[in-house]
Amino acid sequence: MLFSSKFIESSGNRILNICDIDLIDKIIKDGKVEIKISSDYYNEDTIDEIEAEHLLQKCTSANMVGEKTISLSLKLGIGSEKGIRRIDGVPFLIIFKM
């Protein structure tokens, strides 16, 4: 399983933008909400599941999109079903670790 990711380290923060690879450059809509899952934002690297697990555990915050990505996050105990929002059926989850 492959994921698209962008990992940013700045001022002690480790921010992970990660999504299912098949969602890159797709536009999803729900009413007035329209979101482009941009390669500029999510696709610095293509990573496998092992690397995705490592980055999810290492990050201080994460912006996640897609069934596979969020399923992996929940399996690791990162995030909660309650925090998931769906737009056009695509799940989104943002987490901040305290």
JSON list of C-alpha atoms in Angstrom, two decimals:
[
{"chain": "A", "resi": 1, "resn": "MET", "atom": "CA", "xyz": [0.00, 0.00, 0.00]},
{"chain": "A", "resi": 2, "resn": "LEU", "atom": "CA", "xyz": [1.40, 3.39, -1.00]},
{"chain": "A", "resi": 3, "resn": "PHE", "atom": "CA", "xyz": [0.70, 6.86, 0.36]},
{"chain": "A", "resi": 4, "resn": "SER", "atom": "CA", "xyz": [1.52, 10.41, -0.74]},
{"chain": "A", "resi": 5, "resn": "SER", "atom": "CA", "xyz": [3.13, 12.52, 1.96]},
{"chain": "A", "resi": 6, "resn": "LYS", "atom": "CA", "xyz": [4.80, 15.77, 2.82]},
{"chain": "A", "resi": 7, "resn": "PHE", "atom": "CA", "xyz": [6.65, 16.04, 6.12]},
{"chain": "A", "resi": 8, "resn": "ILE", "atom": "CA", "xyz": [7.58, 19.48, 7.45]},
{"chain": "A", "resi": 9, "resn": "GLU", "atom": "CA", "xyz": [9.80, 20.18, 10.47]},
{"chain": "A", "resi": 10, "resn": "SER", "atom": "CA", "xyz": [9.86, 23.74, 11.75]},
{"chain": "A", "resi": 11, "resn": "SER", "atom": "CA", "xyz": [10.39, 25.31, 15.18]},
{"chain": "A", "resi": 12, "resn": "GLY", "atom": "CA", "xyz": [9.97, 21.98, 16.98]},
{"chain": "A", "resi": 13, "resn": "ASN", "atom": "CA", "xyz": [6.79, 21.09, 15.09]},
{"chain": "A", "resi": 14, "resn": "ARG", "atom": "CA", "xyz": [6.59, 18.01, 12.88]},
{"chain": "A", "resi": 15, "resn": "ILE", "atom": "CA", "xyz": [3.67, 18.36, 10.47]},
{"chain": "A", "resi": 16, "resn": "LEU", "atom": "CA", "xyz": [2.55, 15.49, 8.27]},
{"chain": "A", "resi": 17, "resn": "ASN", "atom": "CA", "xyz": [0.28, 15.90, 5.27]},
{"chain": "A", "resi": 18, "resn": "ILE", "atom": "CA", "xyz": [-0.64, 12.42, 4.05]},
{"chain": "A", "resi": 19, "resn": "CYS", "atom": "CA", "xyz": [-3.25, 10.90, 1.77]},
{"chain": "A", "resi": 20, "resn": "ASP", "atom": "CA", "xyz": [-4.17, 7.84, -0.26]},
{"chain": "A", "resi": 21, "resn": "ILE", "atom": "CA", "xyz": [-2.04, 8.01, -3.40]},
{"chain": "A", "resi": 22, "resn": "ASP", "atom": "CA", "xyz": [-5.04, 7.61, -5.73]},
{"chain": "A", "resi": 23, "resn": "LEU", "atom": "CA", "xyz": [-6.56, 10.88, -4.43]},
{"chain": "A", "resi": 24, "resn": "ILE", "atom": "CA", "xyz": [-3.73, 13.15, -5.63]},
{"chain": "A", "resi": 25, "resn": "ASP", "atom": "CA", "xyz": [-5.01, 16.00, -7.81]},
{"chain": "A", "resi": 26, "resn": "LYS", "atom": "CA", "xyz": [-8.66, 14.92, -7.43]},
{"chain": "A", "resi": 27, "resn": "ILE", "atom": "CA", "xyz": [-11.33, 17.53, -6.80]},
{"chain": "A", "resi": 28, "resn": "ILE", "atom": "CA", "xyz": [-14.12, 16.58, -4.44]},
{"chain": "A", "resi": 29, "resn": "LYS", "atom": "CA", "xyz": [-17.31, 18.53, -3.81]},
{"chain": "A", "resi": 30, "resn": "ASP", "atom": "CA", "xyz": [-20.05, 18.60, -1.23]},
{"chain": "A", "resi": 31, "resn": "GLY", "atom": "CA", "xyz": [-22.55, 21.39, -1.72]},
{"chain": "A", "resi": 32, "resn": "LYS", "atom": "CA", "xyz": [-20.61, 24.64, -1.70]},
{"chain": "A", "resi": 33, "resn": "VAL", "atom": "CA", "xyz": [-17.44, 22.99, -0.39]},
{"chain": "A", "resi": 34, "resn": "GLU", "atom": "CA", "xyz": [-14.88, 22.10, -3.07]},
{"chain": "A", "resi": 35, "resn": "ILE", "atom": "CA", "xyz": [-11.45, 20.76, -2.23]},
{"chain": "A", "resi": 36, "resn": "LYS", "atom": "CA", "xyz": [-8.54, 19.89, -4.51]},
{"chain": "A", "resi": 37, "resn": "ILE", "atom": "CA", "xyz": [-6.26, 17.31, -3.00]},
{"chain": "A", "resi": 38, "resn": "SER", "atom": "CA", "xyz": [-3.18, 19.04, -4.34]},
{"chain": "A", "resi": 39, "resn": "SER", "atom": "CA", "xyz": [0.11, 17.33, -5.15]},
{"chain": "A", "resi": 40, "resn": "ASP", "atom": "CA", "xyz": [1.88, 20.49, -3.91]},
{"chain": "A", "resi": 41, "resn": "TYR", "atom": "CA", "xyz": [0.37, 19.95, -0.47]},
{"chain": "A", "resi": 42, "resn": "TYR", "atom": "CA", "xyz": [0.42, 16.14, -0.16]},
{"chain": "A", "resi": 43, "resn": "ASN", "atom": "CA", "xyz": [2.91, 14.70, -2.63]},
{"chain": "A", "resi": 44, "resn": "GLU", "atom": "CA", "xyz": [6.52, 15.45, -1.77]},
{"chain": "A", "resi": 45, "resn": "ASP", "atom": "CA", "xyz": [7.22, 11.71, -1.33]},
{"chain": "A", "resi": 46, "resn": "THR", "atom": "CA", "xyz": [5.55, 8.42, -2.14]},
{"chain": "A", "resi": 47, "resn": "ILE", "atom": "CA", "xyz": [5.93, 6.16, 0.87]},
{"chain": "A", "resi": 48, "resn": "ASP", "atom": "CA", "xyz": [4.99, 2.63, 1.88]},
{"chain": "A", "resi": 49, "resn": "GLU", "atom": "CA", "xyz": [2.94, 1.60, 4.90]},
{"chain": "A", "resi": 50, "resn": "ILE", "atom": "CA", "xyz": [5.98, 1.13, 7.17]},
{"chain": "A", "resi": 51, "resn": "GLU", "atom": "CA", "xyz": [7.22, 4.67, 6.49]},
{"chain": "A", "resi": 52, "resn": "ALA", "atom": "CA", "xyz": [3.67, 6.02, 6.87]},
{"chain": "A", "resi": 53, "resn": "GLU", "atom": "CA", "xyz": [3.41, 4.39, 10.31]},
{"chain": "A", "resi": 54, "resn": "HIS", "atom": "CA", "xyz": [6.77, 5.87, 11.32]},
{"chain": "A", "resi": 55, "resn": "LEU", "atom": "CA", "xyz": [5.78, 9.40, 10.22]},
{"chain": "A", "resi": 56, "resn": "LEU", "atom": "CA", "xyz": [2.34, 9.17, 11.85]},
{"chain": "A", "resi": 57, "resn": "GLN", "atom": "CA", "xyz": [3.97, 8.22, 15.14]},
{"chain": "A", "resi": 58, "resn": "LYS", "atom": "CA", "xyz": [6.70, 10.89, 14.82]},
{"chain": "A", "resi": 59, "resn": "CYS", "atom": "CA", "xyz": [4.52, 13.87, 13.83]},
{"chain": "A", "resi": 60, "resn": "THR", "atom": "CA", "xyz": [3.09, 16.46, 16.22]},
{"chain": "A", "resi": 61, "resn": "SER", "atom": "CA", "xyz": [0.15, 17.15, 13.87]},
{"chain": "A", "resi": 62, "resn": "ALA", "atom": "CA", "xyz": [-1.26, 15.48, 10.79]},
{"chain": "A", "resi": 63, "resn": "ASN", "atom": "CA", "xyz": [-3.65, 16.36, 8.00]},
{"chain": "A", "resi": 64, "resn": "MET", "atom": "CA", "xyz": [-4.96, 13.07, 6.58]},
{"chain": "A", "resi": 65, "resn": "VAL", "atom": "CA", "xyz": [-7.21, 12.23, 3.64]},
{"chain": "A", "resi": 66, "resn": "GLY", "atom": "CA", "xyz": [-8.50, 8.90, 2.38]},
{"chain": "A", "resi": 67, "resn": "GLU", "atom": "CA", "xyz": [-9.82, 5.57, 3.60]},
{"chain": "A", "resi": 68, "resn": "LYS", "atom": "CA", "xyz": [-6.45, 3.77, 3.72]},
{"chain": "A", "resi": 69, "resn": "THR", "atom": "CA", "xyz": [-4.61, 6.66, 5.39]},
{"chain": "A", "resi": 70, "resn": "ILE", "atom": "CA", "xyz": [-7.20, 7.20, 8.09]},
{"chain": "A", "resi": 71, "resn": "SER", "atom": "CA", "xyz": [-7.66, 3.47, 8.66]},
{"chain": "A", "resi": 72, "resn": "LEU", "atom": "CA", "xyz": [-3.91, 3.19, 9.31]},
{"chain": "A", "resi": 73, "resn": "SER", "atom": "CA", "xyz": [-4.03, 6.16, 11.67]},
{"chain": "A", "resi": 74, "resn": "LEU", "atom": "CA", "xyz": [-6.90, 4.68, 13.68]},
{"chain": "A", "resi": 75, "resn": "LYS", "atom": "CA", "xyz": [-5.14, 1.29, 13.81]},
{"chain": "A", "resi": 76, "resn": "LEU", "atom": "CA", "xyz": [-2.17, 3.07, 15.40]},
{"chain": "A", "resi": 77, "resn": "GLY", "atom": "CA", "xyz": [-4.43, 4.81, 17.93]},
{"chain": "A", "resi": 78, "resn": "ILE", "atom": "CA", "xyz": [-3.87, 8.20, 16.32]},
{"chain": "A", "resi": 79, "resn": "GLY", "atom": "CA", "xyz": [-7.09, 10.14, 15.98]},
{"chain": "A", "resi": 80, "resn": "SER", "atom": "CA", "xyz": [-10.67, 9.09, 16.54]},
{"chain": "A", "resi": 81, "resn": "GLU", "atom": "CA", "xyz": [-13.71, 8.14, 14.46]},
{"chain": "A", "resi": 82, "resn": "LYS", "atom": "CA", "xyz": [-15.47, 11.16, 16.03]},
{"chain": "A", "resi": 83, "resn": "GLY", "atom": "CA", "xyz": [-13.04, 13.55, 14.35]},
{"chain": "A", "resi": 84, "resn": "ILE", "atom": "CA", "xyz": [-13.54, 12.25, 10.81]},
{"chain": "A", "resi": 85, "resn": "ARG", "atom": "CA", "xyz": [-15.38, 14.48, 8.34]},
{"chain": "A", "resi": 86, "resn": "ARG", "atom": "CA", "xyz": [-16.50, 13.19, 4.96]},
{"chain": "A", "resi": 87, "resn": "ILE", "atom": "CA", "xyz": [-16.66, 15.35, 1.87]},
{"chain": "A", "resi": 88, "resn": "ASP", "atom": "CA", "xyz": [-18.14, 13.66, -1.19]},
{"chain": "A", "resi": 89, "resn": "GLY", "atom": "CA", "xyz": [-17.62, 10.38, 0.67]},
{"chain": "A", "resi": 90, "resn": "VAL", "atom": "CA", "xyz": [-13.88, 10.97, 1.17]},
{"chain": "A", "resi": 91, "resn": "PRO", "atom": "CA", "xyz": [-12.77, 10.98, 4.84]},
{"chain": "A", "resi": 92, "resn": "PHE", "atom": "CA", "xyz": [-10.63, 13.80, 6.28]},
{"chain": "A", "resi": 93, "resn": "LEU", "atom": "CA", "xyz": [-9.02, 13.84, 9.71]},
{"chain": "A", "resi": 94, "resn": "ILE", "atom": "CA", "xyz": [-6.77, 16.45, 11.33]},
{"chain": "A", "resi": 95, "resn": "ILE", "atom": "CA", "xyz": [-5.01, 15.66, 14.60]},
{"chain": "A", "resi": 96, "resn": "PHE", "atom": "CA", "xyz": [-2.82, 17.60, 17.01]},
{"chain": "A", "resi": 97, "resn": "LYS", "atom": "CA", "xyz": [-0.80, 15.67, 19.59]},
{"chain": "A", "resi": 98, "resn": "MET", "atom": "CA", "xyz": [-0.51, 17.31, 22.99]}
]
